[in-house]
Structure formats: structure tokens, C-alpha cells
Amino acid sequence: WTYGELLDRANRIAALLVTELGLVPGNRVLLRSANNPMLAACWFAVLKAGGVAVTTMPLLRARELAQIVNKAQAQFALCDARLAAELEAAQPLCPTLKAIRFFNSDRADSIDMRMQSYGDGFANVIPSHDDAALIGSPFWSAESTRSAA
């Protein structure tokens, strides 16, 4: 992708987050994927919409994902469709998680298909100087990691 194509996708995904999911500034959004262009577009979209990106590693299992979602109080998740199983298994353990959307999929309800309904412009949310933008994981202590095993 060119930088212009990345911006276009990020704007469309940001519009989807706000319009379809009801994301408001400060909402936490779990991102689950290996490094790929669509993950980058989702990450930028979360920031453009004023959300807080909660990054995860693709090898995490359901219990580990549930810990992260619950500690971060993530309301939404954007996930590579190829990694759906563990996140779907974690969802019942995550009371704050309102919605999961998948990308890298040709399903009608995927981010890839739904974002096409939105224009390529999006007015960025202007954050305050002390607003969080990212919660990196793992952000739990070594003790809580051992107790989860």
C-alpha cells in the first residue's frame, strides 16, 4: 500500500468504528493480528477516532486474551479473521467487550467489506495532551502471568 492507501483505509475504518460500533474518545480497542498492513490501518483508525489501542500478540490464548481485555476494560476488538477462535473463546469471559469485528476476510460483515460503505475522509479527534493512545501488552506482572497458566 502507498501512504495514501493506508490513510484511506484508516479513515474508512475510523468512520466504521464511530458509526457502527459507537466508539467514543477514550474507548479501548483490542487489536489482535500478526503484523500486516490491515493491522496498521486499524491501529491508525483507533487513534484517529480518539480510541485507545490495546495491542496483543497473535500467539495469545483465550485465557490470556481475557486477562488483557478485562484489565484494559476494552469495549471493542478488531481481529484478523485467521485468529478468531481464541478471541471468540475469550469473549464470554469479558464483560466489557461489546463487539468484535474481523478483518482480512471477504465475509459481508467483515471490516474489509463494511469499510467500503464509508468515504475516505474522517475528521480526526483532537486529544488532550494527557489522553492515553496505547496500552501495550503484556502489561500484567510476572506473578499474574504465572497464576494464569
CSV table of C-alpha atoms in Angstrom, one decimal:
chain,number,residue,atom,x,y,z
A,1,TRP,CA,0.0,0.0,0.0
A,2,THR,CA,1.0,3.6,-0.5
A,3,TYR,CA,0.7,6.1,2.4
A,4,GLY,CA,-2.4,7.4,0.6
A,5,GLU,CA,-4.0,4.0,0.5
A,6,LEU,CA,-3.2,3.5,4.2
A,7,LEU,CA,-4.8,6.8,5.1
A,8,ASP,CA,-7.8,6.0,3.0
A,9,ARG,CA,-8.3,2.7,4.8
A,10,ALA,CA,-7.6,4.2,8.3
A,11,ASN,CA,-10.2,6.9,7.6
A,12,ARG,CA,-12.8,4.4,6.5
A,13,ILE,CA,-12.2,2.1,9.5
A,14,ALA,CA,-12.4,5.1,11.9
A,15,ALA,CA,-15.8,6.0,10.4
A,16,LEU,CA,-16.9,2.4,10.8
A,17,LEU,CA,-15.8,2.4,14.5
A,18,VAL,CA,-17.6,5.6,15.3
A,19,THR,CA,-20.8,5.0,13.2
A,20,GLU,CA,-21.4,1.2,13.6
A,21,LEU,CA,-19.8,0.5,16.9
A,22,GLY,CA,-20.4,3.8,18.7
A,23,LEU,CA,-16.8,4.3,19.7
A,24,VAL,CA,-16.2,7.5,21.6
A,25,PRO,CA,-12.9,9.0,22.6
A,26,GLY,CA,-11.3,7.1,25.4
A,27,ASN,CA,-12.8,3.7,24.5
A,28,ARG,CA,-10.3,0.9,24.5
A,29,VAL,CA,-10.0,-1.3,21.4
A,30,LEU,CA,-8.1,-4.6,21.4
A,31,LEU,CA,-6.1,-5.2,18.3
A,32,ARG,CA,-5.3,-8.9,17.5
A,33,SER,CA,-3.2,-9.8,14.5
A,34,ALA,CA,0.2,-10.5,13.2
A,35,ASN,CA,2.0,-7.5,11.7
A,36,ASN,CA,0.3,-6.7,8.4
A,37,PRO,CA,-1.0,-3.7,6.6
A,38,MET,CA,-4.6,-4.1,7.7
A,39,LEU,CA,-3.4,-4.1,11.4
A,40,ALA,CA,-1.6,-0.9,10.8
A,41,ALA,CA,-4.8,0.7,9.2
A,42,CYS,CA,-6.8,-0.5,12.2
A,43,TRP,CA,-4.3,0.9,14.7
A,44,PHE,CA,-4.3,4.3,13.0
A,45,ALA,CA,-8.1,4.2,12.8
A,46,VAL,CA,-8.4,3.7,16.5
A,47,LEU,CA,-6.1,6.7,17.2
A,48,LYS,CA,-7.9,8.9,14.6
A,49,ALA,CA,-11.3,8.2,16.3
A,50,GLY,CA,-9.8,9.0,19.7
A,51,GLY,CA,-9.7,5.4,21.0
A,52,VAL,CA,-7.0,3.7,23.0
A,53,ALA,CA,-5.3,0.9,21.1
A,54,VAL,CA,-4.7,-2.2,23.2
A,55,THR,CA,-2.2,-4.3,21.3
A,56,THR,CA,-1.8,-8.0,21.7
A,57,MET,CA,0.4,-10.8,20.3
A,58,PRO,CA,-1.1,-13.3,17.9
A,59,LEU,CA,0.0,-16.3,19.9
A,60,LEU,CA,-2.0,-15.5,23.0
A,61,ARG,CA,-4.7,-18.0,24.1
A,62,ALA,CA,-8.3,-17.2,25.2
A,63,ARG,CA,-7.4,-17.0,28.9
A,64,GLU,CA,-4.6,-14.6,28.3
A,65,LEU,CA,-6.7,-12.5,26.0
A,66,ALA,CA,-9.5,-12.4,28.6
A,67,GLN,CA,-7.0,-11.1,31.2
A,68,ILE,CA,-5.9,-8.3,28.8
A,69,VAL,CA,-9.4,-7.3,27.8
A,70,ASN,CA,-10.6,-7.2,31.4
A,71,LYS,CA,-7.5,-5.3,32.8
A,72,ALA,CA,-7.7,-2.8,29.9
A,73,GLN,CA,-11.5,-2.7,30.1
A,74,ALA,CA,-11.6,-3.0,26.3
A,75,GLN,CA,-15.0,-2.4,24.8
A,76,PHE,CA,-14.2,-3.4,21.2
A,77,ALA,CA,-11.9,-5.8,19.4
A,78,LEU,CA,-10.5,-5.7,15.9
A,79,CYS,CA,-9.1,-9.1,14.9
A,80,ASP,CA,-7.6,-10.8,12.0
A,81,ALA,CA,-10.1,-13.5,10.9
A,82,ARG,CA,-7.4,-16.1,10.9
A,83,LEU,CA,-7.0,-15.6,14.7
A,84,ALA,CA,-10.7,-15.5,15.5
A,85,ALA,CA,-11.1,-18.8,17.5
A,86,GLU,CA,-9.2,-17.8,20.6
A,87,LEU,CA,-10.7,-14.3,20.8
A,88,GLU,CA,-14.2,-15.7,20.4
A,89,ALA,CA,-13.5,-18.3,23.1
A,90,ALA,CA,-12.4,-15.4,25.4
A,91,GLN,CA,-15.5,-13.2,24.8
A,92,PRO,CA,-17.8,-14.9,27.4
A,93,LEU,CA,-15.1,-14.1,30.0
A,94,CYS,CA,-15.0,-10.4,29.1
A,95,PRO,CA,-18.0,-8.4,30.4
A,96,THR,CA,-16.7,-5.1,29.0
A,97,LEU,CA,-16.2,-6.4,25.4
A,98,LYS,CA,-19.2,-5.2,23.5
A,99,ALA,CA,-18.2,-6.2,19.9
A,100,ILE,CA,-15.6,-8.0,17.9
A,101,ARG,CA,-15.1,-7.2,14.2
A,102,PHE,CA,-12.8,-9.2,11.9
A,103,PHE,CA,-10.6,-8.2,9.0
A,104,ASN,CA,-8.7,-10.0,6.3
A,105,SER,CA,-12.0,-11.6,5.4
A,106,ASP,CA,-14.4,-11.5,2.5
A,107,ARG,CA,-17.5,-12.0,4.7
A,108,ALA,CA,-20.2,-9.4,4.2
A,109,ASP,CA,-19.9,-8.3,7.8
A,110,SER,CA,-16.0,-8.0,7.8
A,111,ILE,CA,-14.2,-4.7,8.3
A,112,ASP,CA,-12.9,-5.1,4.8
A,113,MET,CA,-16.4,-5.2,3.3
A,114,ARG,CA,-18.1,-2.8,5.7
A,115,MET,CA,-15.5,0.0,5.4
A,116,GLN,CA,-16.3,0.3,1.7
A,117,SER,CA,-19.6,2.0,2.8
A,118,TYR,CA,-17.7,5.0,4.2
A,119,GLY,CA,-15.9,7.8,2.4
A,120,ASP,CA,-12.2,8.3,2.5
A,121,GLY,CA,-12.4,11.4,4.7
A,122,PHE,CA,-12.5,11.4,8.5
A,123,ALA,CA,-12.1,14.4,10.9
A,124,ASN,CA,-9.6,13.2,13.5
A,125,VAL,CA,-10.5,13.5,17.1
A,126,ILE,CA,-8.1,16.0,18.7
A,127,PRO,CA,-7.0,14.5,22.0
A,128,SER,CA,-5.8,16.3,25.1
A,129,HIS,CA,-2.1,16.3,25.9
A,130,ASP,CA,-2.6,13.8,28.6
A,131,ASP,CA,-5.0,11.3,26.9
A,132,ALA,CA,-3.8,7.8,26.5
A,133,ALA,CA,-3.3,6.5,23.0
A,134,LEU,CA,-1.9,3.0,23.6
A,135,ILE,CA,-1.9,0.3,26.2
A,136,GLY,CA,0.8,-2.2,25.4
A,137,SER,CA,0.6,-5.8,26.5
A,138,PRO,CA,1.6,-7.8,28.3
A,139,PHE,CA,1.0,-5.1,31.0
A,140,TRP,CA,0.4,-7.5,33.8
A,141,SER,CA,3.0,-8.6,36.3
A,142,ALA,CA,5.1,-11.8,36.1
A,143,GLU,CA,3.0,-13.1,39.1
A,144,SER,CA,-0.3,-12.7,37.3
A,145,THR,CA,1.2,-14.3,34.2
A,146,ARG,CA,2.3,-17.4,36.3
A,147,SER,CA,-1.1,-17.6,38.0
A,148,ALA,CA,-2.9,-17.6,34.6
A,149,ALA,CA,-1.0,-20.7,33.4
